[in-house]
PDB file of C-alpha atoms in Angstrom:
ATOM      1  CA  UNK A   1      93.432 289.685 339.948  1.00  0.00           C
ATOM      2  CA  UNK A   2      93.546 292.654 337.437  1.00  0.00           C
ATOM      3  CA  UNK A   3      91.879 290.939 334.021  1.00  0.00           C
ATOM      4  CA  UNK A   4      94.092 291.341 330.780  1.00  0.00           C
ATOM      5  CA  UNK A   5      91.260 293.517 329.311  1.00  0.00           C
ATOM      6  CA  UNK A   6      91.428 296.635 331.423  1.00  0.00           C
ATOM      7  CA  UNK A   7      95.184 297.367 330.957  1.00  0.00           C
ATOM      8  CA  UNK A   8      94.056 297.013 327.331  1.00  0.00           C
ATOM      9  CA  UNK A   9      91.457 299.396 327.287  1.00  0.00           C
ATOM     10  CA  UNK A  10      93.032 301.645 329.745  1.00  0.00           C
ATOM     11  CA  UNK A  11      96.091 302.010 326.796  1.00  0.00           C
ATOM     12  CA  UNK A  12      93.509 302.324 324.185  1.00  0.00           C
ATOM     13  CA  UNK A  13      91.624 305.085 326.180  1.00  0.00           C
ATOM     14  CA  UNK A  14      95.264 306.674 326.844  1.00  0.00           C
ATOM     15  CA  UNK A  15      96.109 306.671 323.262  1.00  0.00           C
ATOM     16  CA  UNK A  16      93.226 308.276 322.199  1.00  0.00           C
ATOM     17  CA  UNK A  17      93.878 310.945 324.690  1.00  0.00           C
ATOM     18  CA  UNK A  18      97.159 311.640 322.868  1.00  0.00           C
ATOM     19  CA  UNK A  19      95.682 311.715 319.800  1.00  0.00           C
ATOM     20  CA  UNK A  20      93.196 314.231 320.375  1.00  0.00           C
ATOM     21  CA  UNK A  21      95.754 316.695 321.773  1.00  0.00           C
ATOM     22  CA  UNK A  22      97.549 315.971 318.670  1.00  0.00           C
ATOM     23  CA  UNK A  23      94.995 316.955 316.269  1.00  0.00           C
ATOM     24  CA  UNK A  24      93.127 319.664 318.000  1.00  0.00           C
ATOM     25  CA  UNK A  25      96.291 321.448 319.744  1.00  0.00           C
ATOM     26  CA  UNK A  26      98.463 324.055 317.406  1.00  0.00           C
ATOM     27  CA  UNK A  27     101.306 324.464 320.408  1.00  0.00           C
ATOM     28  CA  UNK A  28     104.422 322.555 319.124  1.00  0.00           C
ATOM     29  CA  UNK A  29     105.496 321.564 322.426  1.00  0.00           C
ATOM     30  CA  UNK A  30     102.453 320.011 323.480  1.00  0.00           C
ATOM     31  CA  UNK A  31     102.111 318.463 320.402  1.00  0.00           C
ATOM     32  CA  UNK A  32     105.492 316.576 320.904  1.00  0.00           C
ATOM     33  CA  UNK A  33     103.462 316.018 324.382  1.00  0.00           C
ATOM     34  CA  UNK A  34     100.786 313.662 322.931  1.00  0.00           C
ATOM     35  CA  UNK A  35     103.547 312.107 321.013  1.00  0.00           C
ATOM     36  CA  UNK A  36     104.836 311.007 324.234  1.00  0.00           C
ATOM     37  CA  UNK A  37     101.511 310.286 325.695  1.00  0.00           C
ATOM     38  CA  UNK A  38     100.800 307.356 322.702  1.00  0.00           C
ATOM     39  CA  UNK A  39     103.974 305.865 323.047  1.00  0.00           C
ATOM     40  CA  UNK A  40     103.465 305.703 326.906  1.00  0.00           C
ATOM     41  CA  UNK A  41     100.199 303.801 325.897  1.00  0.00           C
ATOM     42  CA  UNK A  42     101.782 301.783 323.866  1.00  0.00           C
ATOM     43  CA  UNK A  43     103.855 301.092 326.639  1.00  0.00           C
ATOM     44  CA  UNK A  44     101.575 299.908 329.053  1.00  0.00           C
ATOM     45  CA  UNK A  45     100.274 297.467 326.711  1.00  0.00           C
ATOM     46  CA  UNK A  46     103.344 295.527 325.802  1.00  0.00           C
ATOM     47  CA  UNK A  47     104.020 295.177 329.590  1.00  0.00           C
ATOM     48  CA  UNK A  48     100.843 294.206 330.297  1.00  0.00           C
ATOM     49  CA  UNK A  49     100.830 291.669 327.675  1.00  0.00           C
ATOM     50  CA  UNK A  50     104.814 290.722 328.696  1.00  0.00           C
ATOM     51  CA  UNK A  51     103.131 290.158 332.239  1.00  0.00           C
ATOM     52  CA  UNK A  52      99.744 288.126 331.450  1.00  0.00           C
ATOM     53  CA  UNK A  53     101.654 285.898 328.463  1.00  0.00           C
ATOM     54  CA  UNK A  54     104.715 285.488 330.696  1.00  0.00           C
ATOM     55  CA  UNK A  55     107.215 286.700 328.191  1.00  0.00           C
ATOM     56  CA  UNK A  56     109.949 288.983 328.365  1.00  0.00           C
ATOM     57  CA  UNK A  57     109.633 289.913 325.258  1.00  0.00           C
ATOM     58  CA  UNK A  58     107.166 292.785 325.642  1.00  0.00           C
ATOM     59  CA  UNK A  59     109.679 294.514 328.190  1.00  0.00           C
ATOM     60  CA  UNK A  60     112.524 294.707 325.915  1.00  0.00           C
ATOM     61  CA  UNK A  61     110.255 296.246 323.361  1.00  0.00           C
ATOM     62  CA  UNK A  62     109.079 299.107 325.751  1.00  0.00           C
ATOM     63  CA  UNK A  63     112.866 299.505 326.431  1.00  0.00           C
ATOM     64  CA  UNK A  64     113.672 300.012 322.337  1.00  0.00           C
ATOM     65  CA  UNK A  65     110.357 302.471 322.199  1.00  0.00           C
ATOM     66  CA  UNK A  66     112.404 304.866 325.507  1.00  0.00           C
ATOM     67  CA  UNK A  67     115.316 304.847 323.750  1.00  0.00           C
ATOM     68  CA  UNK A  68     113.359 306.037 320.641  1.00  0.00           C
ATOM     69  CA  UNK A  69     111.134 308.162 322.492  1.00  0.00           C
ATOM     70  CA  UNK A  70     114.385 309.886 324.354  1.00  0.00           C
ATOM     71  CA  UNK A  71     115.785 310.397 320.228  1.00  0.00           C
ATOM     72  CA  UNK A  72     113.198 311.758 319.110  1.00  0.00           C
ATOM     73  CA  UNK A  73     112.667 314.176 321.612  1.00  0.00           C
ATOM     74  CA  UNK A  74     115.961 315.626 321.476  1.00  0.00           C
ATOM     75  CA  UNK A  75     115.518 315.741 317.729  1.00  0.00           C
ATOM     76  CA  UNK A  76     112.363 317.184 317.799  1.00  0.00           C
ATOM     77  CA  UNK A  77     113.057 319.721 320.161  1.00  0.00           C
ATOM     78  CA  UNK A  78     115.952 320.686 318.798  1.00  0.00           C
ATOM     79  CA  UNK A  79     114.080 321.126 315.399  1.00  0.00           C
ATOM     80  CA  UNK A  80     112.061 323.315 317.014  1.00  0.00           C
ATOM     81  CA  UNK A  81     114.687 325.726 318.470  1.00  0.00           C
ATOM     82  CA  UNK A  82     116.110 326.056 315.000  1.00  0.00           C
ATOM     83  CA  UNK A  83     112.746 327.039 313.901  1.00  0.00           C
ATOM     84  CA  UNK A  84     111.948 329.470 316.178  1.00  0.00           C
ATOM     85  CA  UNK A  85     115.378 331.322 315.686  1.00  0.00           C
ATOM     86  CA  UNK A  86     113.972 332.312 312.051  1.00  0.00           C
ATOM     87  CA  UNK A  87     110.390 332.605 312.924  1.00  0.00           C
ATOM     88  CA  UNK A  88     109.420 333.076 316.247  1.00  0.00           C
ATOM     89  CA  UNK A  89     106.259 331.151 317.100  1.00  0.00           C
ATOM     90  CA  UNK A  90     105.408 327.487 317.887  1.00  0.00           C
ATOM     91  CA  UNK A  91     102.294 327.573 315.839  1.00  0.00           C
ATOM     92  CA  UNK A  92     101.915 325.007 313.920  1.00  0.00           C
ATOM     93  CA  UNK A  93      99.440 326.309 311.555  1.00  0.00           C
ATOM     94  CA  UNK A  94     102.184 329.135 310.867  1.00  0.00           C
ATOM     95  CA  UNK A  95     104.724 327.132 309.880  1.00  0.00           C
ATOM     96  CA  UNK A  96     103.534 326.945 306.384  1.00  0.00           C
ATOM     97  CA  UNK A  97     106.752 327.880 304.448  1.00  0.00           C
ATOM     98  CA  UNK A  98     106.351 324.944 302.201  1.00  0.00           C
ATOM     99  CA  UNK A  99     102.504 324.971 301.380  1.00  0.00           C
ATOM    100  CA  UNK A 100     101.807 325.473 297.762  1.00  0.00           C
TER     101      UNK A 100
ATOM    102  CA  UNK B   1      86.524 293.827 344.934  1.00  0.00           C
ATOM    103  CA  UNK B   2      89.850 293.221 345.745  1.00  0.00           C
ATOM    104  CA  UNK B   3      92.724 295.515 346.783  1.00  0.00           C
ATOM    105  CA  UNK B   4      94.578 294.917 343.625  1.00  0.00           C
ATOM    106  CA  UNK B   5      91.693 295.978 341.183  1.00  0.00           C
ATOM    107  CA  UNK B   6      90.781 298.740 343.960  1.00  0.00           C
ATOM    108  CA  UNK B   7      94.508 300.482 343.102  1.00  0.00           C
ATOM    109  CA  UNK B   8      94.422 299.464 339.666  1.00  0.00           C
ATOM    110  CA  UNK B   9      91.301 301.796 339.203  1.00  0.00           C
ATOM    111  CA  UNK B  10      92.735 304.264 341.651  1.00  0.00           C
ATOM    112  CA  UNK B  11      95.184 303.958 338.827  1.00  0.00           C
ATOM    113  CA  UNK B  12      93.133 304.047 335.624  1.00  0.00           C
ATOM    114  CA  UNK B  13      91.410 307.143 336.629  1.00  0.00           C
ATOM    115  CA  UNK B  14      94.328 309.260 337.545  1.00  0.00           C
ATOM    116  CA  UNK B  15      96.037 308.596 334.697  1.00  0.00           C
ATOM    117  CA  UNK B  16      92.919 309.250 332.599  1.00  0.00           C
ATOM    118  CA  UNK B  17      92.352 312.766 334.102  1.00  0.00           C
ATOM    119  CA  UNK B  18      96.227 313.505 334.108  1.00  0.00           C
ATOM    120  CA  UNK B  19      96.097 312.704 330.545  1.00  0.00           C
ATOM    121  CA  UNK B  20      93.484 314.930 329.820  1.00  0.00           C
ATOM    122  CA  UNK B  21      95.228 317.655 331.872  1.00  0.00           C
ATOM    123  CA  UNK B  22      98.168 317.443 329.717  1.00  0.00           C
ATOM    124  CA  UNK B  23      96.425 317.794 326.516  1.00  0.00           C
ATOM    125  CA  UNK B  24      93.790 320.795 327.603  1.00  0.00           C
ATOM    126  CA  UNK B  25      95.753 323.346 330.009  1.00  0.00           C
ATOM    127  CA  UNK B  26      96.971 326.469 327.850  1.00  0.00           C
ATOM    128  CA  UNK B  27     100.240 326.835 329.041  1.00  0.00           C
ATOM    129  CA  UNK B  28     102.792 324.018 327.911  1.00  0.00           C
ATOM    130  CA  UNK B  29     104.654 324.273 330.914  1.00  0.00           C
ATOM    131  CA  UNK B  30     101.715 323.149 333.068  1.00  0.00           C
ATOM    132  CA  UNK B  31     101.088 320.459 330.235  1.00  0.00           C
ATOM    133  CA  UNK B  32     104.848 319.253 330.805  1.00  0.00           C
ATOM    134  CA  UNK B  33     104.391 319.141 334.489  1.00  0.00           C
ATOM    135  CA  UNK B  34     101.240 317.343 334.261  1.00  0.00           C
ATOM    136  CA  UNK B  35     102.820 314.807 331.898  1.00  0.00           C
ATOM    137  CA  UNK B  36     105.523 314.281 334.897  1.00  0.00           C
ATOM    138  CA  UNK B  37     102.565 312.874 337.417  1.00  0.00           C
ATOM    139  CA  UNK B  38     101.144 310.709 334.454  1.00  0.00           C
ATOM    140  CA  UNK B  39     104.669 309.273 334.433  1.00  0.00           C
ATOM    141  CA  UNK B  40     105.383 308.442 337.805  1.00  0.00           C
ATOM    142  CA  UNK B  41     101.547 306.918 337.740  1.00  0.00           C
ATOM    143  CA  UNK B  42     102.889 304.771 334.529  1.00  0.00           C
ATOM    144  CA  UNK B  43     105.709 303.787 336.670  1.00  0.00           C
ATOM    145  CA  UNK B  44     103.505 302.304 339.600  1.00  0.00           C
ATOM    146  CA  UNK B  45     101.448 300.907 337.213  1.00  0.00           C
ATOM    147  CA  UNK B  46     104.796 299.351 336.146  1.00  0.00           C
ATOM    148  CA  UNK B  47     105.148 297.865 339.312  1.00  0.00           C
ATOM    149  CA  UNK B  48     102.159 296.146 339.577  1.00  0.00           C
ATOM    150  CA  UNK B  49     103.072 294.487 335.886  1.00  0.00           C
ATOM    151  CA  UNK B  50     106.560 292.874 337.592  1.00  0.00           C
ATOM    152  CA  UNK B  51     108.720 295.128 335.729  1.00  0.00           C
ATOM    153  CA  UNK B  52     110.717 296.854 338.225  1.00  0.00           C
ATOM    154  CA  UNK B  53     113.395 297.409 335.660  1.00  0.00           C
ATOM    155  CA  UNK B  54     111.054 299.134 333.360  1.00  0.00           C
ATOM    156  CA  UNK B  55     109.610 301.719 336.418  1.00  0.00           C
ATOM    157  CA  UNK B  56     113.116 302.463 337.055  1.00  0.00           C
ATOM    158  CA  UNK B  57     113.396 303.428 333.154  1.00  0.00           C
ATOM    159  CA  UNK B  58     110.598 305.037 333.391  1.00  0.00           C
ATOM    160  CA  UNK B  59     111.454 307.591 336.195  1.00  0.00           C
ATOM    161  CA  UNK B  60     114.917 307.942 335.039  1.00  0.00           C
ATOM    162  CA  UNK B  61     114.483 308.509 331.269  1.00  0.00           C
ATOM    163  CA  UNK B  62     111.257 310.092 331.249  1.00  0.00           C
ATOM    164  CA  UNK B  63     110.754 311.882 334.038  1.00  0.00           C
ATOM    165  CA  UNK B  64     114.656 312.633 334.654  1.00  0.00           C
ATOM    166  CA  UNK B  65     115.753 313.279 330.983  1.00  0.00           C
ATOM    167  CA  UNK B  66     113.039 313.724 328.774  1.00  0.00           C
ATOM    168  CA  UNK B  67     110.961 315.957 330.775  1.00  0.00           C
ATOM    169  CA  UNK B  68     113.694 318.434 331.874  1.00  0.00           C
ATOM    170  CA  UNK B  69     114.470 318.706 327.871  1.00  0.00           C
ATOM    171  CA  UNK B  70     111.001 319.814 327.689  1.00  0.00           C
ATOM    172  CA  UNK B  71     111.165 322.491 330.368  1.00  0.00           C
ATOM    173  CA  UNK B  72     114.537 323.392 329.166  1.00  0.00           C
ATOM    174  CA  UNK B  73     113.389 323.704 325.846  1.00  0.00           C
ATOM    175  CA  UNK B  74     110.060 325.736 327.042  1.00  0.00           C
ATOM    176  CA  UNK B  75     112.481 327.819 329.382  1.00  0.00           C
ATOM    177  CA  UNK B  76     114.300 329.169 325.918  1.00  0.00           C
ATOM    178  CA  UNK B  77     111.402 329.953 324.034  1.00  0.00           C
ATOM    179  CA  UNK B  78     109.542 333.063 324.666  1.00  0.00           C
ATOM    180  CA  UNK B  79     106.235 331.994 324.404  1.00  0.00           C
ATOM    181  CA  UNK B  80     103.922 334.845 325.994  1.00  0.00           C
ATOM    182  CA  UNK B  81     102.012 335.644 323.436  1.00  0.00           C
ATOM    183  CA  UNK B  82     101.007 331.803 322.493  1.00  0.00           C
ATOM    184  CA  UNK B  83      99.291 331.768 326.265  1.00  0.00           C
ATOM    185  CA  UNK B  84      97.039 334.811 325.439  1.00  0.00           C
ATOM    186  CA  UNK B  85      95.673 332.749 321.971  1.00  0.00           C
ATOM    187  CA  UNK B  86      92.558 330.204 322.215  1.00  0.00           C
ATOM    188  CA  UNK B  87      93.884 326.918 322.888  1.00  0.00           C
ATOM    189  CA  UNK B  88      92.344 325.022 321.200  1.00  0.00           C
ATOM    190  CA  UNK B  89      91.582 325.982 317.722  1.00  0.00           C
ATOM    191  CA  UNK B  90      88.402 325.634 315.368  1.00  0.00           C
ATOM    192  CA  UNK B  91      88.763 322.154 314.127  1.00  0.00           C
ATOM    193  CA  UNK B  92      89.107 320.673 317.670  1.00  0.00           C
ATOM    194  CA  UNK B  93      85.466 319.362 317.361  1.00  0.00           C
ATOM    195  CA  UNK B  94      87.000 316.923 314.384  1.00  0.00           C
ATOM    196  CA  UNK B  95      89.831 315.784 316.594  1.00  0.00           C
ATOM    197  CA  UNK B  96      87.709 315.183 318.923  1.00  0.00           C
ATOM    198  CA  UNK B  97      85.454 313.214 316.750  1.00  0.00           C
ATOM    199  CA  UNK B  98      88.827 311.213 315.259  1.00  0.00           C
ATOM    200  CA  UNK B  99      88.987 310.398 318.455  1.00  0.00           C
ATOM    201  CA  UNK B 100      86.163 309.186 319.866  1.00  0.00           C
ATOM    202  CA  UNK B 101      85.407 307.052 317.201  1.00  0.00           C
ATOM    203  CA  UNK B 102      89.225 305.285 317.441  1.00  0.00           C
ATOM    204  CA  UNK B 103      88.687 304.790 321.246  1.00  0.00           C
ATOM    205  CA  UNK B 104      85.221 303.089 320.206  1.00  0.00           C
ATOM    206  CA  UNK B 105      86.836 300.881 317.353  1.00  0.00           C
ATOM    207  CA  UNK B 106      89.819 299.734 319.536  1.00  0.00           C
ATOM    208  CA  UNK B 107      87.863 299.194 322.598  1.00  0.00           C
ATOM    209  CA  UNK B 108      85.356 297.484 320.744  1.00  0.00           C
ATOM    210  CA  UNK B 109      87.904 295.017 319.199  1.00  0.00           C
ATOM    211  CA  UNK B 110      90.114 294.692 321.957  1.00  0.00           C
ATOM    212  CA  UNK B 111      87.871 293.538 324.632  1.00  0.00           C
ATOM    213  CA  UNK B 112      86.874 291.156 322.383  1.00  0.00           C
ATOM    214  CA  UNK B 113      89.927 288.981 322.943  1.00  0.00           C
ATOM    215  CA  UNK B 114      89.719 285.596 323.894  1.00  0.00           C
ATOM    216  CA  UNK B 115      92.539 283.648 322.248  1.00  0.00           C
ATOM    217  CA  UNK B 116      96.037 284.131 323.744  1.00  0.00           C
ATOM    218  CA  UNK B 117      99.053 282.251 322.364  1.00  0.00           C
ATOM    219  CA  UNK B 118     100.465 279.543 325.395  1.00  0.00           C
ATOM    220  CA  UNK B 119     102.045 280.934 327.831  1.00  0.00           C
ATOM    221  CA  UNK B 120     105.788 281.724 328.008  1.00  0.00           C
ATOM    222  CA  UNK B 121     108.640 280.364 330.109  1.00  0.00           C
ATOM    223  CA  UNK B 122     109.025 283.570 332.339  1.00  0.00           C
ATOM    224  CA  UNK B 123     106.389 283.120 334.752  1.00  0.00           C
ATOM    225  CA  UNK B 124     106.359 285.257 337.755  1.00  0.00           C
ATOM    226  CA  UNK B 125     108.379 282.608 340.276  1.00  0.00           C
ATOM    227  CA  UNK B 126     111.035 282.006 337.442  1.00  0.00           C
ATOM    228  CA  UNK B 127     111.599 285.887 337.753  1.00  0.00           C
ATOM    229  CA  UNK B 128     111.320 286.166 341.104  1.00  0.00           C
ATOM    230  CA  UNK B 129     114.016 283.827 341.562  1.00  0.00           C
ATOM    231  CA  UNK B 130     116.312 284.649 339.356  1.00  0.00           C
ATOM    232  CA  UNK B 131     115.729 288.873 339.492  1.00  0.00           C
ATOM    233  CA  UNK B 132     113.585 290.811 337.201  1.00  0.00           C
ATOM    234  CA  UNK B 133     116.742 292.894 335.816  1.00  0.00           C
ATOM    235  CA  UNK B 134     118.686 289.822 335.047  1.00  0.00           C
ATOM    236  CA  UNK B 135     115.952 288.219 333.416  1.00  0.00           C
ATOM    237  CA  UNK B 136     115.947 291.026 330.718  1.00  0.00           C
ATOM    238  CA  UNK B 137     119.532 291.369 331.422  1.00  0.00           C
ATOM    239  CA  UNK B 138     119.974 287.942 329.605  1.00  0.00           C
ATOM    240  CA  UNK B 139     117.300 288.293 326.972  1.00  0.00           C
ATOM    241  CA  UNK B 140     118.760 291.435 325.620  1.00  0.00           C
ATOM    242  CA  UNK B 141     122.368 290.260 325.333  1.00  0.00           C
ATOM    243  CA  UNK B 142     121.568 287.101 323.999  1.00  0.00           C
ATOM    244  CA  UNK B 143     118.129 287.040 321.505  1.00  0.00           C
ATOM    245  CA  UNK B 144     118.264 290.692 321.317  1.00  0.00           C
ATOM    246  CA  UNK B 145     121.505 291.752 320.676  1.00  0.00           C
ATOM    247  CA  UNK B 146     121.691 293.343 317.321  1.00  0.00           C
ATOM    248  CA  UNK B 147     118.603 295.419 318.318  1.00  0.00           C
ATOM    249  CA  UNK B 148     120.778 296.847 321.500  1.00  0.00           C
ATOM    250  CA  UNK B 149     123.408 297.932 319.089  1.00  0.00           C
ATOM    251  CA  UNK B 150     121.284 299.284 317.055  1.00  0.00           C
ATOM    252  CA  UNK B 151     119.599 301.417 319.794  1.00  0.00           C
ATOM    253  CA  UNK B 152     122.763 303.108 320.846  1.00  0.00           C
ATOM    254  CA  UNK B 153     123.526 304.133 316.888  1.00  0.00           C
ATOM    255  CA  UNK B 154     120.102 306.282 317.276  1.00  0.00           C
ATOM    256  CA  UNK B 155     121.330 307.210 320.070  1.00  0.00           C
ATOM    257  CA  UNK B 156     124.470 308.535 318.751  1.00  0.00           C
ATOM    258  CA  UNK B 157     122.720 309.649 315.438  1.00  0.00           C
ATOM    259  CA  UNK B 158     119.860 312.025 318.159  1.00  0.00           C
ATOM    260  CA  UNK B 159     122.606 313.441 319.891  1.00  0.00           C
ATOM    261  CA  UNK B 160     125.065 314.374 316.683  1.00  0.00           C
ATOM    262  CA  UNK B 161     122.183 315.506 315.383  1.00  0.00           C
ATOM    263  CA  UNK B 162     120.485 317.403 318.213  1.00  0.00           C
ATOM    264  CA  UNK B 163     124.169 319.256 318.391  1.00  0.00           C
ATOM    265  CA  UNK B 164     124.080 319.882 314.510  1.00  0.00           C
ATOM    266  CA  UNK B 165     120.301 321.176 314.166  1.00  0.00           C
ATOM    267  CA  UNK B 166     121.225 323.498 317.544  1.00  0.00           C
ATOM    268  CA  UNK B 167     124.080 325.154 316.024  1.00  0.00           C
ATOM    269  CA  UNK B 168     124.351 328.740 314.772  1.00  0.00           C
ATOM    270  CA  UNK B 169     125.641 328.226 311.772  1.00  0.00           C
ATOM    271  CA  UNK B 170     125.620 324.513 309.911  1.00  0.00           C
ATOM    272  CA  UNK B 171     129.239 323.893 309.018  1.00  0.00           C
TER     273      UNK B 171
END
C-alpha cells in the first residue's frame, strides 16, 4: 500500500517544477506549459486525497479544474496569436507595451 | 517492497524527469511533446487512485484537445529565431531559488500530516459495485449541479471568446 504522503509530496515536487519554468522561462508557450504542469499537480492531489478519504468529492473538483484548464488554454493561446500578429515574438520580457 | 509502491516510484520518477524535460528543452515543441508523456503518466497514476473516469479525462482533454491546441498554436507561430536565444534567461538562478525553497516549505508541512477527517461513504467496494463513472455520475447531477452549469458557461464564454480574440478585425 502506497502511503497518503508520497502522492502528496510527489504533487508538491511537481508543482514546484511548474513553477520554476514559470519564473525562469521567457517563451510564452512554455510558460502556459507550467501553467498546465501546476494544475496537473494539483490534480493528483485531490485524487489522491478523493482516494485515501473515500470521497468523491476530490474527483469532481479535478473535473471543474480540466474544464478550466481546457478555457484557459484556448483563451490564452488565442491571446497570444493576437499578440503576435502586431508584434512578432513570444518574449515575454518584450511585451512591455504597458510598463511605465 | 511491494509491487504497488515498486510502480508507484517507477511512477514518481518519470514524471519528475518528464517534468523537468518540459520546463528545460529550448524548443517549445519538444516541451509540448514532453508534457504529452507526463500526461499519459498522470493518467496511470490515475488508475492506480480508482478514478478510471478521471484517466479517461485525462487522455481525452489533455492529451487529445489541449495538447494539439498547443502544437497547433506553435505550428502558426514562426518561432525560429526564439530557438537560437538562451533559454533560460539571467534571473533563472532566483526562480530557481523561489522554488526550492516552496518545495522545502510544502514538503516540510505536508508530510507532517497526521489528522485526516473520518472517512467517507465511497469506499473502494461501494464503487466497485456500483461503477466508478456512475458514482461521479450521481454526485455531479445531484450535490454538484449548479457547478456543472456553471462549467459549460466558461465553456461557452472560452470558445466565444477564443473566436473573438482570433479575429482580424474586432467587430
Amino acid at each position: 500500500m502506497v502511503p497518503l504522503s508520497w502522492y502528496i509530496i510527489l504533487s508538491a515536487v511537481l508543482f514546484c517544477i511548474g513553477v520554476f519554468g514559470f519564473l525562469a522561462r521567457r517563451n510564452m508557450i512554455v510558460m502556459f506549459i507550467s501553467i498546465e504542469l501546476m494544475l496537473n499537480a494539483v490534480n493528483i492531489s485531490l485524487v489522491a486525497f478523493s482516494h485515501y478519504l473515500q470521497q468523491v468529492t476530490g474527483q469532481i473538483l479535478v473535473f471543474f479544474v480540466i474544464t478550466v484548464a481546457a478555457a484557459e488554454a484556448a483563451i490564452g493561446l488565442a491571446i497570444l496569436i493576437a499578440y503576435y500578429k502586431n508584434n512578432p515574438t513570444v518574449k515575454a520580457d518584450d511585451a512591455s507595451l504597458m510598463k511605465g | 517492497m511491494t509491487l504497488v509502491q515498486g510502480f508507484f516510484i517507477y511512477f514518481a520518477v518519470a514524471m519528475t524527469v518528464l517534468a523537468l524535460l518540459v520546463v528545460t528543452r529550448k524548443s517549445p515543441m519538444h516541451s509540448v511533446l514532453w508534457m504529452l508523456a507526463f500526461f499519459f503518466h498522470t493518467a496511470g497514476l490515475y488508475l492506480f487512485l480508482n478514478a478510471e473516469f478521471l484517466a479517461a479525462a485525462q487522455i481525452i482533454v489533455y492529451a487529445g484537445a489541449i495538447m494539439v491546441l498547443f502544437i497547433f498554436v506553435i505550428m502558426l507561430l514562426n518561432l525560429k529565431k526564439e530557438e537560437t536565444e538562451r533559454k533560460l534567461q539571467k534571473h533563472w538562478v532566483a526562480g530557481l531559488v523561489v522554488s526550492l525553497v516552496l518545495m522545502a516549505a510544502m514538503v516540510k508541512i505536508l508530510s507532517g500530516i497526521t489528522v485526516l477527517p473520518p472517512l467517507g461513504e465511497y469506499s473502494i467496494q461501494f464503487v466497485q459495485l456500483q461503477g466508478n463513472l456512475m458514482t461521479i455520475g450521481k454526485v455531479l447531477y445531484t450535490q454538484y449541479l449548479l457547478p456543472f452549469e456553471i462549467a459549460s458557461v466558461v465553456l461557452l464564454v472560452a470558445i466565444i471568446g477564443a473566436v473573438v480574440l482570433a479575429k482580424k478585425r474586432i467587430l
